[in-house]
Coordinates of N, CA and C in Angstrom, one line a residue:
M1 N -16.8 71.9 31.1 CA -17.3 73.1 31.7 C -18.0 73.2 30.9
S2 N -18.9 74.2 31.3 CA -20.5 74.2 31.1 C -20.3 74.2 30.0
N3 N -21.9 74.0 29.4 CA -22.6 74.6 28.0 C -22.0 76.1 27.5
S4 N -22.6 77.0 28.8 CA -21.7 77.8 28.1 C -20.5 78.8 27.9
E5 N -20.0 78.2 28.0 CA -18.2 78.0 28.2 C -17.6 77.2 27.1
L6 N -18.1 76.0 26.2 CA -18.2 75.8 24.7 C -18.3 76.4 23.5
A7 N -20.1 76.8 24.2 CA -20.4 77.7 23.1 C -19.9 79.3 22.6
T8 N -19.0 79.8 23.6 CA -17.9 80.8 23.4 C -17.4 80.4 23.1
S9 N -16.3 79.3 23.3 CA -14.8 78.8 22.8 C -15.2 78.9 21.3
Y10 N -16.4 78.3 21.2 CA -16.4 77.1 19.3 C -16.5 78.5 18.8
A11 N -18.0 79.3 19.4 CA -17.9 81.0 18.7 C -16.5 81.5 18.0
A12 N -15.7 81.9 19.6 CA -14.4 82.5 19.3 C -13.6 81.5 17.8
L13 N -13.3 80.2 18.0 CA -12.8 79.5 17.2 C -13.4 79.9 15.8
I14 N -14.2 79.5 15.7 CA -15.4 80.1 14.4 C -14.6 81.9 13.8
L15 N -15.0 82.9 14.6 CA -14.3 83.7 14.3 C -13.0 84.3 14.3
A16 N -12.3 83.4 15.1 CA -10.5 83.0 14.6 C -10.7 82.5 13.2
D17 N -11.1 81.3 12.2 CA -10.8 81.1 11.9 C -11.7 81.6 10.3
D18 N -11.7 82.4 10.8 CA -12.4 83.5 9.6 C -11.8 84.9 9.6
D19 N -10.3 84.7 10.1 CA -9.8 86.0 10.3 C -11.4 87.5 11.1
V20 N -11.8 87.1 11.7 CA -12.6 88.5 11.8 C -12.7 88.7 13.9
E21 N -12.9 89.3 13.9 CA -12.4 90.0 15.4 C -13.3 89.7 15.7
I22 N -12.4 89.0 17.3 CA -13.3 89.3 18.4 C -13.7 89.6 19.9
T23 N -15.1 90.0 19.5 CA -15.8 91.0 19.9 C -17.2 90.4 20.8
P24 N -17.4 90.6 21.6 CA -18.6 90.6 23.0 C -20.5 90.5 21.7
D25 N -20.1 91.4 21.1 CA -21.1 91.5 19.7 C -21.6 90.7 19.1
K26 N -20.1 90.0 18.1 CA -19.7 89.3 17.3 C -20.2 87.5 18.2
L27 N -19.8 87.6 19.2 CA -20.0 86.0 19.4 C -21.4 85.9 19.9
Q28 N -21.9 87.1 20.8 CA -23.4 86.6 21.2 C -23.9 86.8 20.0
T29 N -23.4 87.2 18.8 CA -24.2 87.3 17.3 C -24.7 85.8 16.5
L30 N -23.0 85.6 17.1 CA -22.7 83.5 16.4 C -23.6 82.3 17.6
I31 N -23.5 83.4 19.1 CA -24.2 82.0 19.6 C -26.3 81.6 19.7
K32 N -26.4 82.7 19.1 CA -28.0 82.7 18.8 C -28.4 82.8 17.4
A33 N -27.1 82.6 17.1 CA -27.7 81.7 15.4 C -27.1 80.2 15.6
A34 N -27.0 80.3 16.7 CA -26.1 77.9 17.0 C -28.3 78.2 17.9
N35 N -29.0 78.7 18.2 CA -30.4 78.6 19.1 C -29.3 77.6 20.1
I36 N -28.4 79.0 21.2 CA -28.2 78.6 21.7 C -28.4 79.6 23.3
D37 N -29.5 79.4 23.7 CA -30.0 80.7 24.7 C -29.8 80.6 25.8
D38 N -29.0 80.0 26.3 CA -28.6 80.2 28.6 C -27.0 80.3 28.1
V39 N -27.0 81.4 27.4 CA -24.8 82.1 27.6 C -25.1 83.3 28.4
E40 N -24.7 83.8 29.1 CA -25.1 84.8 30.2 C -23.8 85.7 28.6
S41 N -23.8 87.4 29.0 CA -22.8 88.1 27.9 C -21.8 88.1 29.1
I42 N -21.8 87.2 30.1 CA -20.2 87.3 31.0 C -19.5 86.4 30.1
W43 N -19.5 85.8 29.9 CA -18.6 84.6 29.4 C -17.8 85.4 27.6
T44 N -19.0 86.4 26.7 CA -18.4 86.3 25.6 C -17.8 87.8 25.3
T45 N -17.8 88.9 27.2 CA -17.2 89.4 27.6 C -15.9 89.4 27.4
L46 N -15.2 88.2 28.8 CA -14.4 87.4 29.3 C -13.5 86.8 28.4
F47 N -14.3 85.6 27.3 CA -13.4 85.4 26.2 C -13.2 86.8 25.2
A48 N -13.8 87.8 25.1 CA -13.1 88.9 24.7 C -12.6 89.3 24.9
K49 N -12.5 89.4 25.4 CA -11.6 90.1 26.4 C -9.5 89.5 27.0
A50 N -9.8 88.4 26.8 CA -8.8 86.7 26.9 C -8.4 86.3 25.3
L51 N -8.3 87.1 24.4 CA -8.1 86.5 23.7 C -8.1 87.9 22.4
E52 N -8.2 89.1 23.3 CA -7.6 90.5 22.4 C -6.6 91.0 22.2
G53 N -6.1 91.1 20.9 CA -5.2 91.1 20.3 C -4.5 90.0 20.3
K54 N -4.9 89.1 20.4 CA -3.9 87.2 20.7 C -4.1 87.2 18.7
N55 N -3.1 86.1 18.6 CA -3.9 85.4 17.2 C -3.5 84.2 17.5
V56 N -5.4 83.6 17.7 CA -6.3 82.3 18.2 C -5.3 81.1 17.3
K57 N -5.1 81.5 16.3 CA -4.8 80.4 15.8 C -3.2 79.8 16.1
D58 N -2.6 81.6 15.9 CA -1.0 80.5 16.6 C -1.0 80.2 17.5
M59 N -1.8 80.9 18.4 CA -2.4 80.0 20.4 C -2.4 78.7 20.2
L60 N -3.5 78.5 18.3 CA -3.7 76.5 18.8 C -2.3 75.5 18.0
L61 N -1.8 76.8 17.8 CA -0.8 75.6 17.0 C 0.2 75.7 17.4
N62 N 0.9 76.4 18.6 CA 2.0 76.6 19.1 C 1.4 76.1 21.0
V63 N 0.1 74.9 21.0 CA -0.2 74.4 22.6 C 0.7 73.4 23.6
G64 N 1.3 72.3 22.4 CA 2.9 71.4 23.0 C 3.9 72.6 22.6
S65 N 4.3 72.9 22.2 CA 5.7 73.6 22.5 C 6.2 74.1 23.5
G66 N 6.0 74.4 24.5 CA 6.7 74.7 25.7 C 7.2 75.7 25.4
G67 N 8.5 76.2 24.5 CA 8.9 77.3 24.9 C 10.3 77.5 25.8
G68 N 9.9 76.2 27.0 CA 11.3 76.7 27.6 C 12.2 75.5 27.6
A69 N 12.5 74.8 26.7 CA 12.8 73.5 26.8 C 14.1 74.0 26.8
A70 N 15.1 73.0 27.8 CA 17.0 73.4 27.3 C 17.1 72.7 25.7
A71 N 18.7 73.8 26.1 CA 19.1 72.7 24.6 C 20.1 72.1 24.9
A72 N 20.0 70.6 24.4 CA 21.3 69.5 24.4 C 22.2 70.5 24.4
P73 N 23.2 69.1 24.6 CA 24.9 70.1 24.6 C 25.2 68.9 23.1
T74 N 26.1 69.9 22.7 CA 26.4 69.5 22.0 C 28.2 69.1 21.9
G75 N 29.0 69.0 21.0 CA 30.0 68.6 20.9 C 30.1 67.6 21.4
G76 N 32.0 67.6 22.3 CA 31.9 66.7 23.5 C 32.0 66.9 24.5
A77 N 31.3 67.5 24.9 CA 30.1 67.4 26.1 C 29.4 66.8 26.4
G78 N 29.3 66.2 25.7 CA 27.1 65.1 25.1 C 28.7 63.3 25.6
G79 N 29.6 63.0 25.3 CA 29.8 61.8 25.1 C 31.2 62.1 27.6
A80 N 30.4 62.8 27.5 CA 30.9 62.8 29.2 C 29.7 63.6 29.8
T81 N 28.9 63.5 29.3 CA 27.5 63.1 30.3 C 27.0 61.9 30.4
A82 N 27.4 61.1 29.2 CA 26.6 60.0 29.0 C 27.5 59.1 29.5
E83 N 28.5 59.3 30.0 CA 29.6 58.4 30.9 C 29.1 58.9 32.6
S84 N 29.3 59.9 33.0 CA 28.9 60.1 33.9 C 27.8 59.4 35.0
A85 N 26.5 59.2 33.9 CA 25.1 58.9 34.5 C 24.8 57.0 35.1
P86 N 25.9 57.1 34.4 CA 25.9 55.0 35.0 C 27.0 55.5 37.0
E87 N 27.1 56.4 36.5 CA 28.0 56.4 37.6 C 27.0 56.8 38.4
E88 N 26.7 57.9 38.2 CA 25.6 58.9 38.7 C 24.1 57.5 39.3
A89 N 24.0 56.5 39.0 CA 22.6 55.0 39.5 C 24.2 54.5 40.1
K90 N 25.4 54.2 40.0 CA 25.3 53.0 40.8 C 25.7 53.6 42.1
E91 N 25.7 55.1 42.3 CA 26.0 56.1 43.7 C 24.7 56.0 44.4
E92 N 23.3 56.3 43.6 CA 22.4 56.3 44.3 C 21.3 54.5 45.1
K93 N 22.4 53.9 44.3 CA 22.2 52.5 44.0 C 22.6 51.9 45.9
K94 N 23.8 52.4 45.8 CA 24.8 52.1 47.1 C 23.6 53.4 48.4
E95 N 23.5 54.0 48.2 CA 22.6 55.1 49.4 C 21.1 53.6 49.2
E96 N 21.0 53.8 48.8 CA 20.0 53.5 48.5 C 19.9 51.9 49.7
E97 N 20.6 50.4 50.3 CA 21.6 49.4 50.2 C 22.4 50.9 51.8
K98 N 22.7 51.5 51.8 CA 22.2 52.0 53.5 C 21.9 52.3 53.7
E99 N 20.4 52.8 53.9 CA 19.7 53.3 54.4 C 18.6 51.8 55.1
E100 N 18.7 50.9 53.6 CA 18.3 49.3 54.4 C 19.2 48.7 55.4
S101 N 20.4 49.2 55.6 CA 20.8 48.5 56.2 C 20.9 49.2 57.9
D102 N 20.1 50.1 57.4 CA 19.9 50.6 58.9 C 18.7 49.9 59.6
E103 N 17.8 49.6 58.7 CA 16.0 49.0 58.8 C 16.2 47.6 59.6
D104 N 17.8 46.7 59.6 CA 18.4 45.8 59.4 C 19.2 45.5 61.1
M105 N 19.2 46.7 61.9 CA 19.7 47.3 63.0 C 19.4 47.2 64.2
G106 N 17.6 47.3 64.1 CA 16.5 46.9 65.1 C 16.5 48.9 65.1
F107 N 16.5 50.0 64.6 CA 16.0 50.9 65.3 C 14.4 50.6 64.6
G108 N 13.9 50.1 64.8 CA 12.2 49.7 64.3 C 11.3 51.3 65.5
L109 N 10.6 51.3 65.0 CA 9.4 52.6 65.5 C 9.3 51.8 67.2
F110 N 8.8 50.5 66.6 CA 8.4 49.8 67.9 C 8.9 48.8 68.5
D111 N 10.1 49.0 68.8 CA 11.0 48.2 69.4 C 11.3 48.9 70.7

């Protein structure tokens, strides 16, 4: 991340923390108050448009939540799936052994 992006990000976080609307002008004012001169106005405009109508605090609190996780099985179905897992592992081992036996038959690349 460049200094311009970092400065704009921090300014947006400061405004969000104070429950102030995030606008390009307010971002630019904070950046100038911090004596950072090399931030182009495009960054403040991009950040303001990206965060327009969004609650930054909620976004930060829900970073790791994902939201799309499947629910865990409940009731009697949980026991059935726990029993089928070792069977699947055994089947995978058998398939791997079959693949290894093909190599022993002399079907090599340079034979």
